[in-house]
Amino acid sequence: MLEVTRLRAGYGAINVLWDVDVRVAKGRLTTIIGPNGAGKTTLLRAIMGLIPVGGGEIRIDGQSRAGTSTWDMARLGVAMIPEGRMIFGDMSVEENLLMGAFHKSHRAQAQTNLAHMYELFPQLKERRNQLAGSLSGGESQMLAIGRGLMAEPRMILVDEPSLGLAPVLVQEIFATLAGLKAEGRTILLVEQNTHMAVGIADHVYILQAGKVVLSESASNVELQQIHSVYFAR
Ligand SMILES: Nc1ncnc2c1ncn2[C@@H]1O[C@H](COP(=O)(O)OP(=O)(O)O)[C@@H](O)[C@H]1O
Ligand SMILES: [Mg+2]
């Protein structure tokens, strides 16, 4: 469904990604793991059209999409759930969710989707009128995921959803991701929690210093192998 080939991208004169090849199969969960600063967020930003592409290709369903605006990527059914959640703290939980359905084509379905989000995340329903800034870390992450889902994406790019969460909440977030996969959504998950990410994934990539250093079916990956890549630096 998503094919990234020989992608180069970075910030101004600084190139971060060096000929990155990543394939995300439809209905599968693909994870990209790797140390801090490896370029994981940069990769998601480049796919989403948030930073320019310096070289290579990004294809969605076979169509060339490198350089497509973020707006149009959303219209194509791709949603990003950013690192650090990026929720609007001085707006209510419900207003944040409705922000996810800003595009004209999603507005008609907004109330139905809102009800669906409250089924998925009952805690958010209880807190629907509360300011989002008052939510706990786990609830904030649920809100960020819920907001992304409001646009009815076919593919979601999730950036480090477990960051800073207590283990019990990490379990909850991964259970949510497993549920989304079971619904048939295509997921590209960036994580530093390698154990959990490999456990839920179909395919694993390791990104290191802007390069893919491992691409392997999750069932063939051993954590030992991952750790040796991490510590070989
Ligand atoms: N806005 C930015 N401007 C300049 N350099 C950046 C910016 N964001 C990230 N970088 C640099 O790009 C590299 C990759 O960062 P990032 O993609 O955030 O890594 P990761 O998500 O794997 O931790 C790092 O060296 C980082 O310092
Ligand atoms: Mg990052």
mmCIF file of N, CA and C and ligand atoms in Angstrom, residues 10-12 14-17 34-45 51 83 159-160 190 192 207 210, ligand 1:
data_model
loop_
_atom_site.group_PDB
_atom_site.id
_atom_site.type_symbol
_atom_site.label_atom_id
_atom_site.label_comp_id
_atom_site.label_asym_id
_atom_site.label_seq_id
_atom_site.Cartn_x
_atom_site.Cartn_y
_atom_site.Cartn_z
ATOM 1 N N GLY A 10 15.492 15.730 4.925
ATOM 2 C CA GLY A 10 16.156 16.306 6.090
ATOM 3 C C GLY A 10 15.656 17.716 6.313
ATOM 4 N N TYR A 11 16.487 18.513 6.917
ATOM 5 C CA TYR A 11 16.097 19.874 7.290
ATOM 6 C C TYR A 11 17.090 20.859 6.681
ATOM 7 N N GLY A 12 16.669 21.593 5.691
ATOM 8 C CA GLY A 12 17.549 22.551 5.040
ATOM 9 C C GLY A 12 18.750 21.841 4.446
ATOM 10 N N ILE A 14 20.833 20.026 6.000
ATOM 11 C CA ILE A 14 21.187 18.800 6.726
ATOM 12 C C ILE A 14 20.320 17.640 6.249
ATOM 13 N N ASN A 15 20.960 16.654 5.617
ATOM 14 C CA ASN A 15 20.202 15.480 5.204
ATOM 15 C C ASN A 15 20.168 14.474 6.354
ATOM 16 N N VAL A 16 18.996 13.876 6.588
ATOM 17 C CA VAL A 16 18.836 12.937 7.706
ATOM 18 C C VAL A 16 18.632 11.508 7.184
ATOM 19 N N LEU A 17 17.765 11.344 6.201
ATOM 20 C CA LEU A 17 17.460 10.002 5.678
ATOM 21 C C LEU A 17 18.294 9.724 4.434
ATOM 22 N N GLY A 34 14.371 1.975 16.426
ATOM 23 C CA GLY A 34 15.714 2.526 16.266
ATOM 24 C C GLY A 34 15.973 3.562 17.327
ATOM 25 N N PRO A 35 17.252 3.816 17.586
ATOM 26 C CA PRO A 35 17.599 4.737 18.671
ATOM 27 C C PRO A 35 17.145 6.165 18.413
ATOM 28 N N ASN A 36 17.209 6.946 19.448
ATOM 29 C CA ASN A 36 16.905 8.364 19.382
ATOM 30 C C ASN A 36 17.740 9.044 18.305
ATOM 31 N N GLY A 37 17.110 9.865 17.509
ATOM 32 C CA GLY A 37 17.854 10.618 16.500
ATOM 33 C C GLY A 37 18.120 9.845 15.219
ATOM 34 N N ALA A 38 17.575 8.626 15.108
ATOM 35 C CA ALA A 38 17.819 7.799 13.923
ATOM 36 C C ALA A 38 17.140 8.347 12.670
ATOM 37 N N GLY A 39 16.084 9.143 12.867
ATOM 38 C CA GLY A 39 15.356 9.691 11.721
ATOM 39 C C GLY A 39 13.953 9.134 11.572
ATOM 40 N N LYS A 40 13.434 8.484 12.602
ATOM 41 C CA LYS A 40 12.108 7.863 12.530
ATOM 42 C C LYS A 40 11.012 8.912 12.317
ATOM 43 N N THR A 41 11.053 9.951 13.152
ATOM 44 C CA THR A 41 10.045 11.012 13.020
ATOM 45 C C THR A 41 10.202 11.733 11.671
ATOM 46 N N THR A 42 11.451 11.935 11.270
ATOM 47 C CA THR A 42 11.719 12.586 9.986
ATOM 48 C C THR A 42 11.085 11.784 8.837
ATOM 49 N N LEU A 43 11.181 10.467 8.921
ATOM 50 C CA LEU A 43 10.585 9.615 7.886
ATOM 51 C C LEU A 43 9.071 9.809 7.827
ATOM 52 N N LEU A 44 8.423 9.797 8.996
ATOM 53 C CA LEU A 44 6.968 9.988 9.009
ATOM 54 C C LEU A 44 6.602 11.376 8.477
ATOM 55 N N ARG A 45 7.395 12.376 8.849
ATOM 56 C CA ARG A 45 7.128 13.744 8.375
ATOM 57 C C ARG A 45 7.245 13.826 6.857
ATOM 58 N N ILE A 51 7.700 17.785 5.499
ATOM 59 C CA ILE A 51 9.014 18.321 5.097
ATOM 60 C C ILE A 51 9.245 17.891 3.646
ATOM 61 N N GLU A 83 4.323 12.324 17.539
ATOM 62 C CA GLU A 83 5.078 12.153 18.778
ATOM 63 C C GLU A 83 4.728 13.305 19.717
ATOM 64 N N ASP A 159 3.554 7.777 15.933
ATOM 65 C CA ASP A 159 4.921 8.076 16.363
ATOM 66 C C ASP A 159 5.089 7.959 17.873
ATOM 67 N N GLU A 160 5.753 6.909 18.304
ATOM 68 C CA GLU A 160 6.084 6.666 19.711
ATOM 69 C C GLU A 160 4.916 6.860 20.677
ATOM 70 N N VAL A 190 6.060 3.709 14.804
ATOM 71 C CA VAL A 190 7.419 4.038 15.213
ATOM 72 C C VAL A 190 7.501 3.872 16.723
ATOM 73 N N GLN A 192 10.206 3.063 20.379
ATOM 74 C CA GLN A 192 11.482 2.734 21.026
ATOM 75 C C GLN A 192 11.297 1.565 21.980
ATOM 76 N N LEU A 207 15.959 1.411 11.924
ATOM 77 C CA LEU A 207 16.560 2.594 11.324
ATOM 78 C C LEU A 207 17.675 3.051 12.246
ATOM 79 N N GLY A 210 19.771 7.263 10.034
ATOM 80 C CA GLY A 210 19.139 7.593 8.757
ATOM 81 C C GLY A 210 19.149 6.502 7.711
HETATM 82 N N1 LIG B 1 13.308 20.501 12.914
HETATM 83 C C1 LIG B 1 14.551 20.044 12.817
HETATM 84 N N2 LIG B 1 15.557 20.819 12.328
HETATM 85 C C2 LIG B 1 16.822 20.334 12.199
HETATM 86 N N3 LIG B 1 17.178 19.081 12.533
HETATM 87 C C3 LIG B 1 16.229 18.276 13.026
HETATM 88 C C4 LIG B 1 14.866 18.698 13.195
HETATM 89 N N4 LIG B 1 14.153 17.665 13.703
HETATM 90 C C5 LIG B 1 15.025 16.659 13.849
HETATM 91 N N5 LIG B 1 16.271 17.005 13.441
HETATM 92 C C6 LIG B 1 17.461 16.137 13.439
HETATM 93 O O1 LIG B 1 17.230 15.045 12.583
HETATM 94 C C7 LIG B 1 17.778 13.845 13.128
HETATM 95 C C8 LIG B 1 16.680 12.783 13.233
HETATM 96 O O2 LIG B 1 15.687 13.219 14.150
HETATM 97 P P1 LIG B 1 14.303 12.461 14.335
HETATM 98 O O3 LIG B 1 13.750 12.125 13.009
HETATM 99 O O4 LIG B 1 13.485 13.284 15.236
HETATM 100 O O5 LIG B 1 14.797 11.119 15.065
HETATM 101 P P2 LIG B 1 13.962 10.024 15.868
HETATM 102 O O6 LIG B 1 12.503 10.304 15.665
HETATM 103 O O7 LIG B 1 14.412 8.709 15.298
HETATM 104 O O8 LIG B 1 14.372 10.166 17.304
HETATM 105 C C9 LIG B 1 18.391 14.229 14.464
HETATM 106 O O9 LIG B 1 19.770 14.401 14.269
HETATM 107 C C10 LIG B 1 17.731 15.543 14.805
HETATM 108 O O10 LIG B 1 18.571 16.351 15.564
#
